[in-house]
PDB file of C-alpha atoms and ligand atoms in Angstrom:
ATOM      1  CA  MET A   1      88.479  87.922  87.333  1.00  0.00           C
ATOM      2  CA  ASP A   2      86.561  89.279  84.349  1.00  0.00           C
ATOM      3  CA  PHE A   3      88.158  92.690  83.887  1.00  0.00           C
ATOM      4  CA  VAL A   4      91.585  92.638  85.527  1.00  0.00           C
ATOM      5  CA  GLN A   5      94.625  90.606  84.533  1.00  0.00           C
ATOM      6  CA  VAL A   6      97.879  90.355  86.444  1.00  0.00           C
ATOM      7  CA  GLU A   7     101.064  89.158  84.838  1.00  0.00           C
ATOM      8  CA  ARG A   8     104.211  88.620  86.877  1.00  0.00           C
ATOM      9  CA  GLY A   9     107.458  88.863  84.923  1.00  0.00           C
ATOM     10  CA  ASP A  10     110.649  86.940  85.712  1.00  0.00           C
ATOM     11  CA  ASN A  11     112.321  90.215  86.697  1.00  0.00           C
ATOM     12  CA  GLY A  12     109.868  90.698  89.560  1.00  0.00           C
ATOM     13  CA  VAL A  13     107.728  93.288  87.786  1.00  0.00           C
ATOM     14  CA  ALA A  14     103.959  92.737  87.834  1.00  0.00           C
ATOM     15  CA  VAL A  15     101.658  94.315  85.256  1.00  0.00           C
ATOM     16  CA  LEU A  16      98.030  94.853  86.264  1.00  0.00           C
ATOM     17  CA  THR A  17      95.864  95.468  83.199  1.00  0.00           C
ATOM     18  CA  ILE A  18      92.313  96.794  83.333  1.00  0.00           C
ATOM     19  CA  ASP A  19      90.533  95.256  80.382  1.00  0.00           C
ATOM     20  CA  ARG A  20      87.054  96.437  79.536  1.00  0.00           C
ATOM     21  CA  GLN A  21      87.836  97.761  76.116  1.00  0.00           C
ATOM     22  CA  ASP A  22      84.283  98.049  74.771  1.00  0.00           C
ATOM     23  CA  LYS A  23      83.706 100.741  77.421  1.00  0.00           C
ATOM     24  CA  LEU A  24      87.195 102.244  77.220  1.00  0.00           C
ATOM     25  CA  ASN A  25      88.053 100.425  80.464  1.00  0.00           C
ATOM     26  CA  ALA A  26      85.466 102.422  82.447  1.00  0.00           C
ATOM     27  CA  LEU A  27      85.241 101.487  86.112  1.00  0.00           C
ATOM     28  CA  ASN A  28      82.049  99.838  87.251  1.00  0.00           C
ATOM     29  CA  PRO A  29      81.893  98.492  90.832  1.00  0.00           C
ATOM     30  CA  GLN A  30      83.046  95.045  89.708  1.00  0.00           C
ATOM     31  CA  VAL A  31      86.136  96.470  87.984  1.00  0.00           C
ATOM     32  CA  VAL A  32      87.055  98.482  91.081  1.00  0.00           C
ATOM     33  CA  GLU A  33      86.544  95.429  93.285  1.00  0.00           C
ATOM     34  CA  GLU A  34      88.734  93.343  91.000  1.00  0.00           C
ATOM     35  CA  ILE A  35      91.506  95.960  91.061  1.00  0.00           C
ATOM     36  CA  GLY A  36      91.384  95.825  94.878  1.00  0.00           C
ATOM     37  CA  GLN A  37      91.375  92.034  94.898  1.00  0.00           C
ATOM     38  CA  ALA A  38      94.328  91.853  92.487  1.00  0.00           C
ATOM     39  CA  LEU A  39      96.326  94.306  94.591  1.00  0.00           C
ATOM     40  CA  LEU A  40      95.547  92.379  97.785  1.00  0.00           C
ATOM     41  CA  GLU A  41      96.736  89.172  96.127  1.00  0.00           C
ATOM     42  CA  LEU A  42      99.940  90.896  95.009  1.00  0.00           C
ATOM     43  CA  ASP A  43     100.452  92.125  98.582  1.00  0.00           C
ATOM     44  CA  VAL A  44     100.715  88.536  99.868  1.00  0.00           C
ATOM     45  CA  ASN A  45     103.946  87.983  97.942  1.00  0.00           C
ATOM     46  CA  PRO A  46     104.891  91.445  96.654  1.00  0.00           C
ATOM     47  CA  PRO A  47     106.744  91.805  93.368  1.00  0.00           C
ATOM     48  CA  ARG A  48     109.539  94.392  93.055  1.00  0.00           C
ATOM     49  CA  ALA A  49     107.258  96.888  91.277  1.00  0.00           C
ATOM     50  CA  ILE A  50     103.700  97.061  89.952  1.00  0.00           C
ATOM     51  CA  ILE A  51     102.640  98.663  86.676  1.00  0.00           C
ATOM     52  CA  VAL A  52      98.987  99.605  86.164  1.00  0.00           C
ATOM     53  CA  THR A  53      97.715 100.073  82.633  1.00  0.00           C
ATOM     54  CA  GLY A  54      94.628  99.867  80.433  1.00  0.00           C
ATOM     55  CA  ALA A  55      94.062  97.311  77.690  1.00  0.00           C
ATOM     56  CA  GLY A  56      93.986  98.501  74.092  1.00  0.00           C
ATOM     57  CA  SER A  57      95.447 101.578  72.485  1.00  0.00           C
ATOM     58  CA  ARG A  58      92.674 104.088  73.205  1.00  0.00           C
ATOM     59  CA  ALA A  59      92.297 104.307  76.946  1.00  0.00           C
ATOM     60  CA  PHE A  60      94.014 103.904  80.257  1.00  0.00           C
ATOM     61  CA  ILE A  61      90.608 104.277  81.951  1.00  0.00           C
ATOM     62  CA  ALA A  62      87.869 106.616  80.657  1.00  0.00           C
ATOM     63  CA  GLY A  63      86.528 107.156  84.169  1.00  0.00           C
ATOM     64  CA  ALA A  64      83.933 105.676  86.413  1.00  0.00           C
ATOM     65  CA  ASP A  65      81.030 104.045  84.585  1.00  0.00           C
ATOM     66  CA  ILE A  66      78.584 106.894  84.068  1.00  0.00           C
ATOM     67  CA  ALA A  67      75.713 104.652  82.980  1.00  0.00           C
ATOM     68  CA  VAL A  68      75.969 102.658  86.215  1.00  0.00           C
ATOM     69  CA  MET A  69      76.453 105.758  88.379  1.00  0.00           C
ATOM     70  CA  SER A  70      73.392 107.425  86.856  1.00  0.00           C
ATOM     71  CA  GLN A  71      71.252 104.738  88.526  1.00  0.00           C
ATOM     72  CA  MET A  72      72.903 104.809  91.956  1.00  0.00           C
ATOM     73  CA  SER A  73      71.210 105.836  95.181  1.00  0.00           C
ATOM     74  CA  PRO A  74      73.197 108.156  97.486  1.00  0.00           C
ATOM     75  CA  MET A  75      74.193 105.194  99.676  1.00  0.00           C
ATOM     76  CA  GLU A  76      75.252 103.130  96.662  1.00  0.00           C
ATOM     77  CA  ALA A  77      77.302 106.095  95.458  1.00  0.00           C
ATOM     78  CA  LYS A  78      78.960 106.425  98.879  1.00  0.00           C
ATOM     79  CA  ARG A  79      79.776 102.707  98.843  1.00  0.00           C
ATOM     80  CA  PHE A  80      81.204 103.069  95.312  1.00  0.00           C
ATOM     81  CA  ALA A  81      83.432 105.936  96.469  1.00  0.00           C
ATOM     82  CA  GLU A  82      84.561 103.828  99.445  1.00  0.00           C
ATOM     83  CA  LEU A  83      85.383 100.920  97.133  1.00  0.00           C
ATOM     84  CA  GLY A  84      87.431 103.341  95.054  1.00  0.00           C
ATOM     85  CA  HIS A  85      89.176 104.650  98.162  1.00  0.00           C
ATOM     86  CA  ALA A  86      90.028 101.099  99.228  1.00  0.00           C
ATOM     87  CA  ALA A  87      91.516 100.244  95.817  1.00  0.00           C
ATOM     88  CA  THR A  88      93.473 103.497  95.524  1.00  0.00           C
ATOM     89  CA  ALA A  89      94.749 103.149  99.107  1.00  0.00           C
ATOM     90  CA  LEU A  90      96.108  99.721  98.184  1.00  0.00           C
ATOM     91  CA  LEU A  91      98.094 101.365  95.388  1.00  0.00           C
ATOM     92  CA  ASP A  92      99.211 104.275  97.512  1.00  0.00           C
ATOM     93  CA  ARG A  93     100.199 102.059 100.403  1.00  0.00           C
ATOM     94  CA  SER A  94     101.456  99.106  98.371  1.00  0.00           C
ATOM     95  CA  PRO A  95     104.826  98.166  99.854  1.00  0.00           C
ATOM     96  CA  VAL A  96     106.410  98.366  96.392  1.00  0.00           C
ATOM     97  CA  PRO A  97     106.583 101.155  93.799  1.00  0.00           C
ATOM     98  CA  THR A  98     103.574 101.513  91.531  1.00  0.00           C
ATOM     99  CA  ILE A  99     103.726 103.022  88.042  1.00  0.00           C
ATOM    100  CA  ALA A 100     100.753 104.079  85.904  1.00  0.00           C
ATOM    101  CA  ALA A 101     101.369 103.549  82.184  1.00  0.00           C
ATOM    102  CA  ILE A 102      98.830 105.968  80.688  1.00  0.00           C
ATOM    103  CA  ASN A 103      98.181 104.849  77.141  1.00  0.00           C
ATOM    104  CA  GLY A 104      95.199 107.057  76.199  1.00  0.00           C
ATOM    105  CA  PHE A 105      92.206 108.601  77.988  1.00  0.00           C
ATOM    106  CA  ALA A 106      92.741 108.923  81.730  1.00  0.00           C
ATOM    107  CA  LEU A 107      89.608 110.718  82.831  1.00  0.00           C
ATOM    108  CA  GLY A 108      87.897 111.040  86.189  1.00  0.00           C
ATOM    109  CA  GLY A 109      88.351 107.791  88.110  1.00  0.00           C
ATOM    110  CA  GLY A 110      91.042 106.812  85.590  1.00  0.00           C
ATOM    111  CA  CYS A 111      93.107 109.845  86.477  1.00  0.00           C
ATOM    112  CA  GLU A 112      92.423 109.137  90.151  1.00  0.00           C
ATOM    113  CA  ILE A 113      93.818 105.593  89.831  1.00  0.00           C
ATOM    114  CA  ALA A 114      96.893 107.098  88.159  1.00  0.00           C
ATOM    115  CA  LEU A 115      97.186 109.674  90.968  1.00  0.00           C
ATOM    116  CA  ALA A 116      97.330 106.890  93.544  1.00  0.00           C
ATOM    117  CA  CYS A 117     100.370 105.406  91.798  1.00  0.00           C
ATOM    118  CA  ASP A 118     103.844 106.568  92.771  1.00  0.00           C
ATOM    119  CA  ILE A 119     104.872 107.439  89.206  1.00  0.00           C
ATOM    120  CA  ARG A 120     102.937 108.291  86.029  1.00  0.00           C
ATOM    121  CA  ILE A 121     104.210 107.809  82.479  1.00  0.00           C
ATOM    122  CA  ALA A 122     101.966 109.111  79.711  1.00  0.00           C
ATOM    123  CA  ALA A 123     101.928 108.452  75.994  1.00  0.00           C
ATOM    124  CA  GLU A 124     101.892 111.548  73.753  1.00  0.00           C
ATOM    125  CA  ASN A 125      98.258 110.879  72.785  1.00  0.00           C
ATOM    126  CA  ALA A 126      97.051 110.641  76.400  1.00  0.00           C
ATOM    127  CA  LEU A 127      94.259 112.957  77.481  1.00  0.00           C
ATOM    128  CA  LEU A 128      93.834 113.564  81.170  1.00  0.00           C
ATOM    129  CA  GLY A 129      91.211 115.370  83.179  1.00  0.00           C
ATOM    130  CA  PHE A 130      88.514 115.442  85.795  1.00  0.00           C
ATOM    131  CA  PRO A 131      85.195 115.895  83.943  1.00  0.00           C
ATOM    132  CA  GLU A 132      83.046 115.047  87.010  1.00  0.00           C
ATOM    133  CA  VAL A 133      81.608 118.529  87.570  1.00  0.00           C
ATOM    134  CA  SER A 134      80.314 118.503  83.984  1.00  0.00           C
ATOM    135  CA  LEU A 135      78.190 115.544  85.127  1.00  0.00           C
ATOM    136  CA  GLY A 136      77.035 117.297  88.298  1.00  0.00           C
ATOM    137  CA  ILE A 137      79.244 115.194  90.575  1.00  0.00           C
ATOM    138  CA  LEU A 138      82.802 115.511  91.898  1.00  0.00           C
ATOM    139  CA  PRO A 139      85.958 113.377  91.781  1.00  0.00           C
ATOM    140  CA  GLY A 140      85.148 110.742  94.390  1.00  0.00           C
ATOM    141  CA  MET A 141      88.073 108.339  94.167  1.00  0.00           C
ATOM    142  CA  GLY A 142      90.538 110.575  95.946  1.00  0.00           C
ATOM    143  CA  GLY A 143      90.979 113.226  93.243  1.00  0.00           C
ATOM    144  CA  THR A 144      90.093 116.219  95.395  1.00  0.00           C
ATOM    145  CA  GLN A 145      92.666 115.061  97.951  1.00  0.00           C
ATOM    146  CA  ARG A 146      95.534 113.650  95.899  1.00  0.00           C
ATOM    147  CA  LEU A 147      95.543 116.144  93.021  1.00  0.00           C
ATOM    148  CA  PRO A 148      96.227 119.236  95.201  1.00  0.00           C
ATOM    149  CA  ARG A 149      99.025 117.334  96.943  1.00  0.00           C
ATOM    150  CA  LEU A 150     100.616 116.447  93.599  1.00  0.00           C
ATOM    151  CA  VAL A 151     100.225 119.590  91.500  1.00  0.00           C
ATOM    152  CA  GLY A 152      99.404 122.217  94.139  1.00  0.00           C
ATOM    153  CA  PRO A 153      96.001 123.683  94.999  1.00  0.00           C
ATOM    154  CA  GLY A 154      95.792 126.287  92.202  1.00  0.00           C
ATOM    155  CA  ILE A 155      96.270 123.928  89.260  1.00  0.00           C
ATOM    156  CA  ALA A 156      94.237 121.209  90.996  1.00  0.00           C
ATOM    157  CA  LYS A 157      91.290 123.535  91.501  1.00  0.00           C
ATOM    158  CA  GLU A 158      91.502 124.812  87.919  1.00  0.00           C
ATOM    159  CA  LEU A 159      91.391 121.259  86.561  1.00  0.00           C
ATOM    160  CA  ILE A 160      88.643 120.074  88.908  1.00  0.00           C
ATOM    161  CA  PHE A 161      86.426 123.172  88.615  1.00  0.00           C
ATOM    162  CA  SER A 162      86.707 123.435  84.811  1.00  0.00           C
ATOM    163  CA  GLY A 163      86.645 119.725  83.975  1.00  0.00           C
ATOM    164  CA  ARG A 164      89.076 120.691  81.211  1.00  0.00           C
ATOM    165  CA  ARG A 165      90.900 117.821  79.479  1.00  0.00           C
ATOM    166  CA  ILE A 166      94.617 118.332  79.056  1.00  0.00           C
ATOM    167  CA  LYS A 167      97.100 116.715  76.716  1.00  0.00           C
ATOM    168  CA  ALA A 168     100.153 114.823  77.937  1.00  0.00           C
ATOM    169  CA  ASP A 169     102.563 117.741  77.408  1.00  0.00           C
ATOM    170  CA  GLU A 170     100.472 120.058  79.597  1.00  0.00           C
ATOM    171  CA  ALA A 171     100.115 117.267  82.173  1.00  0.00           C
ATOM    172  CA  ARG A 172     103.910 117.059  82.232  1.00  0.00           C
ATOM    173  CA  MET A 173     104.223 120.829  82.581  1.00  0.00           C
ATOM    174  CA  VAL A 174     102.025 120.859  85.714  1.00  0.00           C
ATOM    175  CA  ASN A 175     103.713 117.734  87.144  1.00  0.00           C
ATOM    176  CA  LEU A 176     100.622 115.590  86.797  1.00  0.00           C
ATOM    177  CA  VAL A 177     102.789 113.078  84.936  1.00  0.00           C
ATOM    178  CA  ASN A 178     106.488 112.355  85.372  1.00  0.00           C
ATOM    179  CA  ARG A 179     107.288 111.747  81.760  1.00  0.00           C
ATOM    180  CA  VAL A 180     105.797 111.768  78.244  1.00  0.00           C
ATOM    181  CA  VAL A 181     106.789 109.089  75.725  1.00  0.00           C
ATOM    182  CA  PRO A 182     105.773 108.434  72.098  1.00  0.00           C
ATOM    183  CA  GLU A 183     102.344 106.972  71.385  1.00  0.00           C
ATOM    184  CA  GLY A 184     102.267 103.232  72.068  1.00  0.00           C
ATOM    185  CA  GLU A 185     105.353 103.367  74.295  1.00  0.00           C
ATOM    186  CA  ALA A 186     103.896 104.027  77.772  1.00  0.00           C
ATOM    187  CA  LEU A 187     103.920 100.397  78.863  1.00  0.00           C
ATOM    188  CA  ASN A 188     107.433  99.762  77.506  1.00  0.00           C
ATOM    189  CA  ALA A 189     108.760 102.866  79.238  1.00  0.00           C
ATOM    190  CA  ALA A 190     107.069 101.811  82.487  1.00  0.00           C
ATOM    191  CA  LYS A 191     108.574  98.321  82.160  1.00  0.00           C
ATOM    192  CA  GLU A 192     112.015  99.771  81.598  1.00  0.00           C
ATOM    193  CA  LEU A 193     111.742 101.979  84.677  1.00  0.00           C
ATOM    194  CA  ALA A 194     110.301  99.114  86.734  1.00  0.00           C
ATOM    195  CA  SER A 195     113.255  96.927  85.704  1.00  0.00           C
ATOM    196  CA  GLN A 196     115.661  99.610  86.910  1.00  0.00           C
ATOM    197  CA  ILE A 197     113.812  99.676  90.240  1.00  0.00           C
ATOM    198  CA  ALA A 198     113.702  95.878  90.439  1.00  0.00           C
ATOM    199  CA  VAL A 199     117.493  95.432  90.446  1.00  0.00           C
ATOM    200  CA  ASN A 200     117.897  97.623  93.540  1.00  0.00           C
ATOM    201  CA  GLY A 201     117.736  96.419  97.117  1.00  0.00           C
ATOM    202  CA  PRO A 202     114.043  95.563  97.529  1.00  0.00           C
ATOM    203  CA  LEU A 203     113.912  96.339 101.243  1.00  0.00           C
ATOM    204  CA  ALA A 204     115.669  99.648 100.625  1.00  0.00           C
ATOM    205  CA  VAL A 205     113.183 100.568  97.892  1.00  0.00           C
ATOM    206  CA  ARG A 206     110.224  99.622 100.096  1.00  0.00           C
ATOM    207  CA  MET A 207     111.493 101.632 103.034  1.00  0.00           C
ATOM    208  CA  ALA A 208     112.300 104.573 100.774  1.00  0.00           C
ATOM    209  CA  LYS A 209     108.700 104.495  99.531  1.00  0.00           C
ATOM    210  CA  ALA A 210     107.331 104.326 103.065  1.00  0.00           C
ATOM    211  CA  SER A 211     109.570 107.219 104.040  1.00  0.00           C
ATOM    212  CA  ALA A 212     108.595 109.368 101.042  1.00  0.00           C
ATOM    213  CA  ASN A 213     104.904 108.620 101.709  1.00  0.00           C
ATOM    214  CA  ARG A 214     105.435 109.759 105.293  1.00  0.00           C
ATOM    215  CA  ALA A 215     106.590 113.150 103.996  1.00  0.00           C
ATOM    216  CA  LEU A 216     103.023 113.841 102.871  1.00  0.00           C
ATOM    217  CA  ASP A 217     101.458 112.949 106.210  1.00  0.00           C
ATOM    218  CA  VAL A 218     103.617 114.486 108.928  1.00  0.00           C
ATOM    219  CA  ASP A 219     105.677 117.576 109.780  1.00  0.00           C
ATOM    220  CA  LEU A 220     109.330 117.730 108.672  1.00  0.00           C
ATOM    221  CA  ILE A 221     110.872 116.897 112.067  1.00  0.00           C
ATOM    222  CA  SER A 222     108.712 113.779 112.489  1.00  0.00           C
ATOM    223  CA  GLY A 223     109.393 112.784 108.891  1.00  0.00           C
ATOM    224  CA  LEU A 224     113.140 113.094 109.374  1.00  0.00           C
ATOM    225  CA  GLU A 225     112.954 110.984 112.545  1.00  0.00           C
ATOM    226  CA  TYR A 226     111.108 108.317 110.564  1.00  0.00           C
ATOM    227  CA  GLU A 227     113.719 108.490 107.789  1.00  0.00           C
ATOM    228  CA  ALA A 228     116.566 108.046 110.326  1.00  0.00           C
ATOM    229  CA  ASP A 229     114.784 105.029 111.855  1.00  0.00           C
ATOM    230  CA  GLN A 230     114.345 103.401 108.446  1.00  0.00           C
ATOM    231  CA  PHE A 231     117.960 104.198 107.534  1.00  0.00           C
ATOM    232  CA  GLY A 232     119.199 102.543 110.729  1.00  0.00           C
ATOM    233  CA  LEU A 233     116.897  99.561 110.314  1.00  0.00           C
ATOM    234  CA  LEU A 234     118.269  98.847 106.843  1.00  0.00           C
ATOM    235  CA  PHE A 235     121.709  98.342 108.380  1.00  0.00           C
ATOM    236  CA  SER A 236     120.340  95.185 110.018  1.00  0.00           C
ATOM    237  CA  THR A 237     119.631  93.612 106.604  1.00  0.00           C
ATOM    238  CA  GLU A 238     121.723  91.255 104.494  1.00  0.00           C
ATOM    239  CA  ASP A 239     120.873  93.454 101.507  1.00  0.00           C
ATOM    240  CA  ALA A 240     122.675  96.455 102.996  1.00  0.00           C
ATOM    241  CA  LYS A 241     125.762  94.360 103.755  1.00  0.00           C
ATOM    242  CA  GLU A 242     125.633  92.925 100.233  1.00  0.00           C
ATOM    243  CA  GLY A 243     125.000  96.291  98.518  1.00  0.00           C
ATOM    244  CA  MET A 244     127.766  98.217 100.265  1.00  0.00           C
ATOM    245  CA  GLY A 245     130.095  95.181 100.323  1.00  0.00           C
ATOM    246  CA  ALA A 246     129.687  94.704  96.573  1.00  0.00           C
ATOM    247  CA  PHE A 247     130.641  98.330  95.966  1.00  0.00           C
ATOM    248  CA  VAL A 248     133.775  97.996  98.089  1.00  0.00           C
ATOM    249  CA  GLU A 249     134.675  94.715  96.347  1.00  0.00           C
ATOM    250  CA  LYS A 250     133.963  96.259  92.921  1.00  0.00           C
ATOM    251  CA  ARG A 251     131.320  93.699  91.921  1.00  0.00           C
ATOM    252  CA  LYS A 252     127.600  93.762  91.164  1.00  0.00           C
ATOM    253  CA  ALA A 253     125.317  93.338  94.185  1.00  0.00           C
ATOM    254  CA  GLN A 254     122.996  90.333  94.378  1.00  0.00           C
ATOM    255  CA  PHE A 255     120.055  91.317  96.573  1.00  0.00           C
ATOM    256  CA  LYS A 256     117.907  88.679  98.231  1.00  0.00           C
ATOM    257  CA  GLY A 257     115.369  90.901  99.968  1.00  0.00           C
ATOM    258  CA  SER A 258     116.491  89.809 103.399  1.00  0.00           C
TER     259      SER A 258
HETATM  260  N1  COA B 301      81.289 105.385  81.552  1.00  0.00           N
HETATM  261  C1  COA B 301      80.549 104.535  80.845  1.00  0.00           C
HETATM  262  N2  COA B 301      80.762 104.255  79.560  1.00  0.00           N
HETATM  263  C2  COA B 301      81.786 104.870  78.960  1.00  0.00           C
HETATM  264  C3  COA B 301      82.605 105.772  79.635  1.00  0.00           C
HETATM  265  C4  COA B 301      82.332 106.014  80.991  1.00  0.00           C
HETATM  266  N3  COA B 301      83.086 106.842  81.728  1.00  0.00           N
HETATM  267  N4  COA B 301      83.540 106.236  78.775  1.00  0.00           N
HETATM  268  C5  COA B 301      83.307 105.635  77.620  1.00  0.00           C
HETATM  269  N5  COA B 301      82.255 104.806  77.702  1.00  0.00           N
HETATM  270  C6  COA B 301      81.674 103.945  76.679  1.00  0.00           C
HETATM  271  C7  COA B 301      80.790 104.724  75.729  1.00  0.00           C
HETATM  272  O1  COA B 301      79.511 104.892  76.293  1.00  0.00           O
HETATM  273  C8  COA B 301      80.804 103.820  74.540  1.00  0.00           C
HETATM  274  O2  COA B 301      79.932 102.724  74.796  1.00  0.00           O
HETATM  275  P1  COA B 301      78.899 102.225  73.653  1.00  0.00           P
HETATM  276  O3  COA B 301      79.780 101.852  72.490  1.00  0.00           O
HETATM  277  O4  COA B 301      78.198 101.077  74.278  1.00  0.00           O
HETATM  278  O5  COA B 301      78.031 103.412  73.341  1.00  0.00           O
HETATM  279  C9  COA B 301      82.216 103.268  74.541  1.00  0.00           C
HETATM  280  O6  COA B 301      82.698 103.427  75.852  1.00  0.00           O
HETATM  281  C10 COA B 301      83.156 104.005  73.606  1.00  0.00           C
HETATM  282  O7  COA B 301      83.093 105.373  73.935  1.00  0.00           O
HETATM  283  P2  COA B 301      82.683 106.537  72.885  1.00  0.00           P
HETATM  284  O8  COA B 301      82.121 107.671  73.681  1.00  0.00           O
HETATM  285  O9  COA B 301      81.856 105.982  71.804  1.00  0.00           O
HETATM  286  O10 COA B 301      84.120 106.908  72.318  1.00  0.00           O
HETATM  287  P3  COA B 301      84.599 108.328  71.799  1.00  0.00           P
HETATM  288  O11 COA B 301      85.921 108.104  71.175  1.00  0.00           O
HETATM  289  O12 COA B 301      83.549 108.965  70.965  1.00  0.00           O
HETATM  290  O13 COA B 301      84.785 109.227  73.104  1.00  0.00           O
HETATM  291  C11 COA B 301      85.474 109.727  75.352  1.00  0.00           C
HETATM  292  C12 COA B 301      85.729 108.887  74.085  1.00  0.00           C
HETATM  293  C13 COA B 301      86.414 109.200  76.444  1.00  0.00           C
HETATM  294  C14 COA B 301      85.793 111.200  75.057  1.00  0.00           C
HETATM  295  C15 COA B 301      83.998 109.600  75.769  1.00  0.00           C
HETATM  296  O14 COA B 301      83.680 108.223  75.837  1.00  0.00           O
HETATM  297  C16 COA B 301      83.706 110.189  77.128  1.00  0.00           C
HETATM  298  O15 COA B 301      83.577 111.409  77.241  1.00  0.00           O
HETATM  299  N6  COA B 301      83.587 109.355  78.173  1.00  0.00           N
HETATM  300  C17 COA B 301      83.259 109.809  79.498  1.00  0.00           C
HETATM  301  C18 COA B 301      84.460 110.407  80.159  1.00  0.00           C
HETATM  302  C19 COA B 301      84.114 110.914  81.543  1.00  0.00           C
HETATM  303  O16 COA B 301      83.373 111.854  81.724  1.00  0.00           O
HETATM  304  N7  COA B 301      84.704 110.248  82.567  1.00  0.00           N
HETATM  305  C20 COA B 301      84.557 110.619  83.939  1.00  0.00           C
HETATM  306  C21 COA B 301      83.432 109.908  84.554  1.00  0.00           C
HETATM  307  S1  COA B 301      83.267 110.386  86.246  1.00  0.00           S
END
């Protein structure tokens, strides 16, 4: 791949880096395709957690590639949006937790990639926003759908209609990011959190993610039924026996993911 690197750590944490620094990691169709391909490859033998970040100190992703989009036909634009939807769905629906380490500009499609992650950690110098309407287009990689679900319709509409860029502290205030860390520390903070996730029962974490995702799709009663099913199912795993047994025996659990 030309623009995406994946590094798997010994602790089961994979870091997916988008690296197109001369264009502030802007997403052209090839970059989006490569993100999708990398996530599909990770899906074959999932790590314990996936971190998504941008190469360099200036940008997470400065958005979709405007120069390329300016030449697109309506059908090419639709295909580009669909490619984006496929890549973001792979993040959203990845069996394992996904964390965006936002190390600088996260604009337009960049913010939309971050929105598709389960957790967002931003550096103090990060700038986030949805400038699409200033270009005469709209957020087409899931932003109009995921942002209202995350921050509520009022804030989402303000950000999307105004195209206003916000700093990390405001993004934290409106729940667009989980946490703000000093400049240069987003990736380290994401790694630390991913390591905490990675020591837990992997099947439990996966099912907890599936259950929490379900909360956004169905009514409460159906969601609770799903949660009870997943809870019961976990009791058939070695991990649950090991986790609860280790507590009773006052030792540290060793999970195998089985
Ligand atoms: N699409 C295509 N190219 C982009 C880009 C994007 N979204 N964002 C940045 N770049 C390119 C610039 O064109 C420039 O390329 P060049 O050196 O070949 O001219 C390079 O990345 C560096 O960006 P530059 O604008 O010179 O840096 P800056 O520090 O002055 O400004 C930004 C940084 C992020 C404020 C500015 O690049 C910007 O506004 N980008 C577009 C953001 C946007 O609207 N994204 C949503 C798209 S839907």
